[in-house]
Coordinates of C-alpha atoms in Angstrom, one line a residue:
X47 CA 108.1 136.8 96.1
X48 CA 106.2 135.8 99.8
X49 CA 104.2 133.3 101.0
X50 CA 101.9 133.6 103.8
X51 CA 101.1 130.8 106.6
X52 CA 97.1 131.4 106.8
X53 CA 95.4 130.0 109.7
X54 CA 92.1 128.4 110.1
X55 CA 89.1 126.9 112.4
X56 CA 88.9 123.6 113.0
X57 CA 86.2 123.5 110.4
X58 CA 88.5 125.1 107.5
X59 CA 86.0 127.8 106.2
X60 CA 87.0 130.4 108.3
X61 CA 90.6 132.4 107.9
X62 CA 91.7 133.4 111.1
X63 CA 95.2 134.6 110.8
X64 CA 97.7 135.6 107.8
X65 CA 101.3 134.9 108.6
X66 CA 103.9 136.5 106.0
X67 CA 107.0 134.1 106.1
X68 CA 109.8 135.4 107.3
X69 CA 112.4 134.1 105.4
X70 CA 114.0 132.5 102.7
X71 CA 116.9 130.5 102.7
X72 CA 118.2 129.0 99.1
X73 CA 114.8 129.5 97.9
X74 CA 112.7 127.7 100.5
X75 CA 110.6 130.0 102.4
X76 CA 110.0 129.1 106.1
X77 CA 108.8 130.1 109.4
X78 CA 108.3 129.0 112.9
X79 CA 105.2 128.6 114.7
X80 CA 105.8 127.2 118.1
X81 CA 102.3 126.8 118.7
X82 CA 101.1 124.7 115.9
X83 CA 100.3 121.1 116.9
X84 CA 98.1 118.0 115.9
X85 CA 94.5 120.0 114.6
X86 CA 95.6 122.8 113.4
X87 CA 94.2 123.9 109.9
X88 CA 96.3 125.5 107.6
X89 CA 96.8 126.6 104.1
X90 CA 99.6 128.8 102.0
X91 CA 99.3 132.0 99.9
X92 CA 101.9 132.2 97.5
X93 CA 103.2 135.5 96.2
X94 CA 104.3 136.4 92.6
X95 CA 104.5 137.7 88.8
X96 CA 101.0 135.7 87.0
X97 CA 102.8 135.2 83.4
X98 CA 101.4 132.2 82.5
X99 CA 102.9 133.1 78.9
X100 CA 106.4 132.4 81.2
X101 CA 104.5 129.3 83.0
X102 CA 104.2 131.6 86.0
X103 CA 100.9 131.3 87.6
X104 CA 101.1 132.3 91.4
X105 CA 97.6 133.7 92.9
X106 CA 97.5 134.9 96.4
X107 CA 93.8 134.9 96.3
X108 CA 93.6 131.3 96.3
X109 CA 94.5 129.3 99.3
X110 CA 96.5 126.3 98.2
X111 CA 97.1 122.9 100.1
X112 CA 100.7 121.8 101.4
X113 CA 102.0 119.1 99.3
X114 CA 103.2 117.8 102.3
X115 CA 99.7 117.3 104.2
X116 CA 99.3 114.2 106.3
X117 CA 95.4 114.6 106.1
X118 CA 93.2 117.2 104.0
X119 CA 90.6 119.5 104.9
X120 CA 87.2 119.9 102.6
X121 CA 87.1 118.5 99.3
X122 CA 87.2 119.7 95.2
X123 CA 83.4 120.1 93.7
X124 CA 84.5 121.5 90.3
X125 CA 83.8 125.2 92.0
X126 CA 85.0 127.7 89.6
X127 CA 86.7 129.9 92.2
X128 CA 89.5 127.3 92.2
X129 CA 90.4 128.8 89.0
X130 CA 93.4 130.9 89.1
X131 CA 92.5 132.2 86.1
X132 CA 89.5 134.2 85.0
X133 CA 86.9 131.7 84.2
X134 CA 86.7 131.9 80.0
X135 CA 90.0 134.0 80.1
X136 CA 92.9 132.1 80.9
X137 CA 95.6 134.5 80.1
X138 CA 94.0 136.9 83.0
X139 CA 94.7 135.9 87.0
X140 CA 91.0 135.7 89.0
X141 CA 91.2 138.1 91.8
X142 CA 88.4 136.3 94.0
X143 CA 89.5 134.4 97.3
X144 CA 88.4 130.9 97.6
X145 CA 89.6 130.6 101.2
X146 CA 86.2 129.3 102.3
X147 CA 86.5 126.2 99.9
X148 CA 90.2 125.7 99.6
X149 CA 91.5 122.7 100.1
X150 CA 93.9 123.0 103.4
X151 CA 96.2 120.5 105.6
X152 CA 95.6 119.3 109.5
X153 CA 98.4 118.9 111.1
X154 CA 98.1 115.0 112.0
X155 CA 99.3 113.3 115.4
X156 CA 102.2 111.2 114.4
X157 CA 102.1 108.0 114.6
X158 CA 104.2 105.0 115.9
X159 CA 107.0 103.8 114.1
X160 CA 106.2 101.0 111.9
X161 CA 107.5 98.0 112.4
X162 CA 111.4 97.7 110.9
X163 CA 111.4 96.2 107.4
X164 CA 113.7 93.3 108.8
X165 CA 110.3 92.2 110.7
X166 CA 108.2 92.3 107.6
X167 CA 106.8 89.0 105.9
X168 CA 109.6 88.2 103.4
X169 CA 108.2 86.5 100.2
X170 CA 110.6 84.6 97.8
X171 CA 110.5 86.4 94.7
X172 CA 109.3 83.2 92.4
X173 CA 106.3 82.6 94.9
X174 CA 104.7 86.2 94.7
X175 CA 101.0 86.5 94.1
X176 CA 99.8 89.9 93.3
X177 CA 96.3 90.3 94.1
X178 CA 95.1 93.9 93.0
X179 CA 92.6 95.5 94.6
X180 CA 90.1 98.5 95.3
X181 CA 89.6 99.4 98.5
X182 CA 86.1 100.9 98.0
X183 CA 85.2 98.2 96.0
X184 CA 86.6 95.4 97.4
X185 CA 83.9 94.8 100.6
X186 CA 81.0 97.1 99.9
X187 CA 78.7 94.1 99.4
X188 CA 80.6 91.7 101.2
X189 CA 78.0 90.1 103.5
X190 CA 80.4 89.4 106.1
X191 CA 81.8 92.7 106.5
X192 CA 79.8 95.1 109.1
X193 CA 77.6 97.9 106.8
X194 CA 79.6 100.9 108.7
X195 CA 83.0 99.2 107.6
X196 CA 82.2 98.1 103.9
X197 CA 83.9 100.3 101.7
X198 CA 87.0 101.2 104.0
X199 CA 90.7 100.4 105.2
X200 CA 89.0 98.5 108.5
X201 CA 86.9 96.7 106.3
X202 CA 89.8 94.8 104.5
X203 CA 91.5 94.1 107.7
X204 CA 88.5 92.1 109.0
X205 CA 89.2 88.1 109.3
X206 CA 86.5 87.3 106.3
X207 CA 88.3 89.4 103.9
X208 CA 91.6 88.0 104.7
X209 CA 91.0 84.3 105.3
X210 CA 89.8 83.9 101.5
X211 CA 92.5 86.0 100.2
X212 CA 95.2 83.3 101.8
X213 CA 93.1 80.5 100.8
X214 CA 93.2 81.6 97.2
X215 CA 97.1 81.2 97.7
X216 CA 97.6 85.3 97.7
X217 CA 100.9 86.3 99.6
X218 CA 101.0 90.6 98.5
X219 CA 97.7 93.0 97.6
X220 CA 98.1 95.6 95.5
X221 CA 95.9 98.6 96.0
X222 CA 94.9 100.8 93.4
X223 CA 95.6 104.8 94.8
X224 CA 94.7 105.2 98.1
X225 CA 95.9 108.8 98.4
X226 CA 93.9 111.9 98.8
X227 CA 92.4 112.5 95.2
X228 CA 90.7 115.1 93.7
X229 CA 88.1 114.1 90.7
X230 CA 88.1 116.1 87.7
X231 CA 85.7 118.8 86.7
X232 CA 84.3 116.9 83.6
X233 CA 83.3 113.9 85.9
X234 CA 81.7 116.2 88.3
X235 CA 79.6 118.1 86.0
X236 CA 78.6 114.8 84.9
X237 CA 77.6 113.9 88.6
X238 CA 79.8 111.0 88.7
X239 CA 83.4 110.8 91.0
X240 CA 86.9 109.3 89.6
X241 CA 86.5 105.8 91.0
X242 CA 89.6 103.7 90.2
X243 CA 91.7 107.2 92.1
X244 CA 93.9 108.1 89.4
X245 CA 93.5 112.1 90.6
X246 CA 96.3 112.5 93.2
X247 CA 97.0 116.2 94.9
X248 CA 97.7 114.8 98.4
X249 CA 100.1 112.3 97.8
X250 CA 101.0 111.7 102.0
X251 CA 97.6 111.9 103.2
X252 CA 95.9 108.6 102.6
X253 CA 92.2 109.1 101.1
X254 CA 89.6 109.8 103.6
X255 CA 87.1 108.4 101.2
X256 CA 88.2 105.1 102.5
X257 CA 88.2 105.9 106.6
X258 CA 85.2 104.1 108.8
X259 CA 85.4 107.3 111.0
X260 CA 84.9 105.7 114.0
X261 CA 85.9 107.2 117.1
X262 CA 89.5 107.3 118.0
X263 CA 90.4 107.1 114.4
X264 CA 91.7 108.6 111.4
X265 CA 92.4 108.1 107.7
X266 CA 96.4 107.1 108.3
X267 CA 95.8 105.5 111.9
X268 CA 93.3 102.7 110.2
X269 CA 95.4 102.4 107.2
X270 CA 98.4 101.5 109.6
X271 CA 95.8 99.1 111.3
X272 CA 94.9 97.4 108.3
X273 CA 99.1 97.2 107.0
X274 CA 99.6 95.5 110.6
X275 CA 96.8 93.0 110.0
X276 CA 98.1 92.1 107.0
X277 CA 101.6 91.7 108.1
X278 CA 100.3 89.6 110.9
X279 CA 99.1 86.9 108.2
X280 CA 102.3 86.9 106.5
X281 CA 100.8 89.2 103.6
X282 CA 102.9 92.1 102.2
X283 CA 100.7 95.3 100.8
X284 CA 101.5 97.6 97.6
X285 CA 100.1 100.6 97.1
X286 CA 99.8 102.5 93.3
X287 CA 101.4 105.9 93.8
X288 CA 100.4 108.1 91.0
X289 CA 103.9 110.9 90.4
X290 CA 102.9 111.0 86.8
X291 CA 100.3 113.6 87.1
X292 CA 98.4 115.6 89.7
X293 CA 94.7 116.6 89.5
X294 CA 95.6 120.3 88.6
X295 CA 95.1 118.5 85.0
X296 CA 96.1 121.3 82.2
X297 CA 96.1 125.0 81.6
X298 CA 92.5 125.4 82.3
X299 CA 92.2 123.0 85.5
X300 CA 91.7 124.4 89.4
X301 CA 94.6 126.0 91.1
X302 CA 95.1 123.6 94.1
X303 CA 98.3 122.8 95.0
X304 CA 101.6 123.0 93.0
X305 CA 100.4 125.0 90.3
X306 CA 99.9 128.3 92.7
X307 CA 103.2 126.9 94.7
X308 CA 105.9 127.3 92.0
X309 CA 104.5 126.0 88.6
X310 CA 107.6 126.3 86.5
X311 CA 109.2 124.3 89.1
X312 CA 106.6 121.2 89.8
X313 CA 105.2 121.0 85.8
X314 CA 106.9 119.9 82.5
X315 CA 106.0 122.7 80.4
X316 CA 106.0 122.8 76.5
X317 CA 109.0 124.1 75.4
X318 CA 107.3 126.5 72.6
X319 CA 104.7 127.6 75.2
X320 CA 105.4 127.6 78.9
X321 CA 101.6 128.5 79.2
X322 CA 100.5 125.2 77.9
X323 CA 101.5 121.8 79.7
X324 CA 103.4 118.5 78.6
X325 CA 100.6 115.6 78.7
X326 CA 102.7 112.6 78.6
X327 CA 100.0 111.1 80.7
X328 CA 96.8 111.8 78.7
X329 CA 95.9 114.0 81.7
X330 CA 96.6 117.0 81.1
X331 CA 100.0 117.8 83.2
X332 CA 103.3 116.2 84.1
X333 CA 104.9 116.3 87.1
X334 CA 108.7 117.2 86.9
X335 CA 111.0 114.6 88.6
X336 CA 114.0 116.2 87.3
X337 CA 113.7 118.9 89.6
X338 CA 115.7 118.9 93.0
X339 CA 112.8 120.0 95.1
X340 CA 110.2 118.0 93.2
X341 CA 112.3 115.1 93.5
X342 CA 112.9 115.2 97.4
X343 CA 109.0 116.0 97.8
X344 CA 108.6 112.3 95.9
X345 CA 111.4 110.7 97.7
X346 CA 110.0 112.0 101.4
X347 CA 106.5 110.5 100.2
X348 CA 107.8 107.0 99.8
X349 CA 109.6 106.7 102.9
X350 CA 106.2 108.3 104.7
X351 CA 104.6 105.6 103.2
X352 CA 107.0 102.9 103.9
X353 CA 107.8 104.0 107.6
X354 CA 104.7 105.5 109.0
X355 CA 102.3 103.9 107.3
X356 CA 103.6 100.2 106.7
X357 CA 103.5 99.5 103.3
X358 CA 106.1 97.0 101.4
X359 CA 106.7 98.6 98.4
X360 CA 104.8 100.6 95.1
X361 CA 103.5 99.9 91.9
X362 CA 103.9 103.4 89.7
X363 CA 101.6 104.4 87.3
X364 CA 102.6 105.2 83.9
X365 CA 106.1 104.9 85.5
X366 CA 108.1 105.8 81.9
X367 CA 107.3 109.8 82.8
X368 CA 108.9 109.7 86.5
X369 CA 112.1 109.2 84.0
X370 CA 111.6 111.7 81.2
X371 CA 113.7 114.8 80.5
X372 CA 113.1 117.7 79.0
X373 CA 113.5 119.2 76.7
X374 CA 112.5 116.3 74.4
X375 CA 110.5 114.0 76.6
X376 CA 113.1 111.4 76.5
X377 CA 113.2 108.3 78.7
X378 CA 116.0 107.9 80.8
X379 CA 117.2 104.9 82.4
X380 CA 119.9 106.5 84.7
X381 CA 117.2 109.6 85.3
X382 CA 117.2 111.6 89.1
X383 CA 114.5 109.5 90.2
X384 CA 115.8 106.1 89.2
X385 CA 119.3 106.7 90.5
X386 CA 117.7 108.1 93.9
X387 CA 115.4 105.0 94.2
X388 CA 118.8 102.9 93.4
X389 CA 120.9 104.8 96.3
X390 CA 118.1 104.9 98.9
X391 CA 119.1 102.5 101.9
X392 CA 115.3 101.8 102.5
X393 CA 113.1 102.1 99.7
X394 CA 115.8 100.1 96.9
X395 CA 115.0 97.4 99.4
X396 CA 111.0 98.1 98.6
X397 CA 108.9 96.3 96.4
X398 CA 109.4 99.2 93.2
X399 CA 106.8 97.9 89.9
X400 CA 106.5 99.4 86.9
X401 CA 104.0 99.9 84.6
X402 CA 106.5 101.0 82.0
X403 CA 104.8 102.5 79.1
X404 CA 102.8 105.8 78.3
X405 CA 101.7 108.2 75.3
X406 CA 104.6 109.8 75.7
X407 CA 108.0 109.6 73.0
X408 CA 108.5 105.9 72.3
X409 CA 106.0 105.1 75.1
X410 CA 106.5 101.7 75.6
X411 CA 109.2 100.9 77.6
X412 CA 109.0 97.3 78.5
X413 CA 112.5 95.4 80.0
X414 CA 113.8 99.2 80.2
X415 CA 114.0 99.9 83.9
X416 CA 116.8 98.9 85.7
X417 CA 118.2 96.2 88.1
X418 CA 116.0 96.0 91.5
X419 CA 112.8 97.2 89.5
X420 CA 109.8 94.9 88.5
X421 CA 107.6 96.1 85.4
X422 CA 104.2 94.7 84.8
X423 CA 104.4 92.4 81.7
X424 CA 101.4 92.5 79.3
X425 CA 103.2 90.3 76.8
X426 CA 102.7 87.7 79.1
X427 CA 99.3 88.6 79.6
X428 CA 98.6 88.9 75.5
X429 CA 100.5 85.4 74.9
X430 CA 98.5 83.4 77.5
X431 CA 95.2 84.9 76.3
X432 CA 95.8 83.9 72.5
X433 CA 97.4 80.4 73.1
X434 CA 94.3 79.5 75.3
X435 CA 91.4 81.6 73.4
X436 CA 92.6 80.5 69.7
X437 CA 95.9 79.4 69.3
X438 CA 97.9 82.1 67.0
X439 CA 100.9 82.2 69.5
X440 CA 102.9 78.8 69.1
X441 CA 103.8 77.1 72.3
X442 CA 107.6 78.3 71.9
X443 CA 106.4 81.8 73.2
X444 CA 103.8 80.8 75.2
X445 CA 107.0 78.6 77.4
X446 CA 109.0 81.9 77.0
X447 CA 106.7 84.2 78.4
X448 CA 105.8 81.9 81.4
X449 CA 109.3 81.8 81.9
X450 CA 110.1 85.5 82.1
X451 CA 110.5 86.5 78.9
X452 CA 114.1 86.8 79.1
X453 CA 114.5 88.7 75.9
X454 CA 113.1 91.7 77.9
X455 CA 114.3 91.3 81.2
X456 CA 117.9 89.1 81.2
X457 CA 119.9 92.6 80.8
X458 CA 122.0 93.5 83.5
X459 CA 121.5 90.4 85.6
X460 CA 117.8 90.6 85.8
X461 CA 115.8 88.2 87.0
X462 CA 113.5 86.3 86.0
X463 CA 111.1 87.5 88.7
X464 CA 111.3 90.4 87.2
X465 CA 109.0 90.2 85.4
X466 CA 105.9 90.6 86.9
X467 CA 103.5 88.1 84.5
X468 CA 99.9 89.6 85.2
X469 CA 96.6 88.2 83.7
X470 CA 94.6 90.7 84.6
X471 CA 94.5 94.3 85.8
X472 CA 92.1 97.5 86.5
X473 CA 92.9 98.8 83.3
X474 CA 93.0 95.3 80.6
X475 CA 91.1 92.5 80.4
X476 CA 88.5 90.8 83.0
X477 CA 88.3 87.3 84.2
X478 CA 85.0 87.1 81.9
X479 CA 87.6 87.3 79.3
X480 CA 90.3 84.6 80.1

């Protein structure tokens, strides 16, 4: 019904200023601040009916972060005045403000172009070596590494980190999420933090968690410093981008984002009970791909990514959701997001990987995505693990999985290549184990 453009310090606990929007044009509200620039700390208040029972859930008392934000202010603790609902009562809206705490956007200094994808390292397709890694992980007890960088996006750029990636024959790393998460209230009451990042609600904003914070720096600016170091070696970089889900989690999760923003509009919501959410993800909520808005909100992330930030392509969680409908939950080969990923005169040129199964209906979806994606292939992985542990898979299928498994991928002039035959991931089976 409104939304107000609120206004903060540079600190983000203090509200200075409540602007109502003045308009709304084919239901995008908007506004014009000529005197917003690079620093400015902002949040929305978004006005309407609280009918969860109709999966309507706007709040005005809570301060939510724009989707869009190319870096976040503050950070989720598990607070319950990020609740939209009455803590223990979920069907009543909680009237206190949460400004203070609220999660808010800076308006970031853009930065340079990156460089044109006809200047990136070009690996042939049979000769790509996916290396995933974490970046917190990765160099926080690398002795070679300075202490302040261990940890962070500088600290894979530097020389040690790179040199024995090349030697081990690597030619693309594949983060795990590098976005800006927030960790779920069961982990925090357990004093521990959502380590592998699987917690997005900042999808453009890459995760400060990561950023040296030296001087003259920020979270995106030393990403873009480590893409461009990599790219110097002749290295490409993937990130995991995480549309399944958002860290809203279900009915009973903080109010952060989306959920205050337009609810019906962002979430799949069941069917017989718009108050509860589909969990095709096992965490808790599923973000709705089919929807116009939703969709271009994905679509301008990915080319933020690409373009700003410098990265050569994606690996999608749990990808199977970003292509179900509703009602029903079915996968869709020929769904919005697929077709707009197909048509895209940049990003269908992008590395685009799968992970192509989830709990959702017939959740395993390996071979299903279509031409110009790659899916990650565990029955490659399962196959070379047996033959060499014990021998119950006969050489015939061990040759047949090193070769692509063709009986998965050779539909509609696939390629071999695409299928991506991984030993080893964040989520399966160690090295220990092979």
């Amino acid at each position: 019904q409104a939304v107000d453009l609120c206004l903060f310090d540079a600190s983000g606990r203090h509200e200075q200023q409540r602007l109502r929007m003045p308009a709304s044009t084919n239901g995008c509200w908007h506004g014009r601040l000529p005197s917003a620039g690079p620093g400015l700390v902002y949040g929305y208040r978004v006005h309407g009916p609280w009918a969860p029972e109709l999966g309507q859930r706007f709040n005005p008392a809570k301060v939510l972060l724009d989707p869009y934000a190319r870096e976040v202010v503050g950070e989720y603790g598990g607070e319950e005045l990020f609740l939209g609902h009455t803590p223990g009562r979920p069907a009543q809206r909680d009237t206190r403000d949460n400004a203070a705490i609220a999660l808010k956007a800076r308006v970031a200094a853009p930065l340079s172009p990156a460089a044109a994808l006809a200047v990136r390292p070009r690996i042939a397709a049979g000769e790509r070596v996916l290396y995933e890694m974490h970046v917190g992980g990765h160099t926080q007890l690398h002795p070679a590494i300075p202490a302040e960088l261990r940890g962070t996006f500088a600290g894979l750029a530097q020389a040690p980190v790179l040199d024995h990636l090349q030697r081990l024959g690597i030619t693309t790393l594949s983060l795990m999420p590098v976005q800006h998460r927030a960790d779920e209230e069961r982990l925090l009451k357990l004093g521990l933090r959502n380590y592998w990042g699987y917690s997005p609600i900042g999808w453009f904003a890459p995760e400060a968690r990561y950023w040296s914070e030296r001087a003259g720096t920020t979270p995106a600016s030393e990403f873009r410093q480590f893409t461009d170091a990599v790219h110097a070696r002749g290295m490409e970089v993937v990130v995991d981008m995480v549309f399944n889900h958002s860290a809203e989690t279900d009915e009973l999760g903080p109010t952060l984002s989306l959920r205050g923003i337009d609810n019906a509009l962002y979430y799949h919501l069941r069917s017989d009970d718009p108050a509860l959410y589909e969990n095709w993800t096992g965490c808790g909520n599923c973000l709705k791909l089919s929807e116009p808005r939703v969709l271009q909100m994905v679509m301008d992330c990915l080319r933020h990514w690409v373009t700003e930030l410098g990265v050569d392509g994606f690996r999608f969680d749990l990808a199977p959701v970003l292509a179900r409908r509703t009602p029903g939950g079915e996968f869709d080969p020929r769904a919005p997001f697929l077709a707009a990923i197909a048509q895209d005169p940049l990003l269908s040129r992008c590395l685009l990987i799968a992970e192509p199964w989830d709990i959702g209906p017939g959740g395993y979806r390996l071979g299903e995505f279509p031409p110009g994606w790659l899916e990650w292939n565990d029955r490659f992985r399962d196959a070379q693990r047996a033959f060499w542990l014990h021998r119950s898979v006969g050489l015939g299928e061990f040759a047949h999985r090193l070769a692509g498994s063709s009986e998965d991928f050779r539909h509609d002039g696939r390629a071999p290549t695409a299928s991506v035959n991984f030993i080893t991931a964040h989520d399966g089976f160690t090295l220990r184990d092979l």
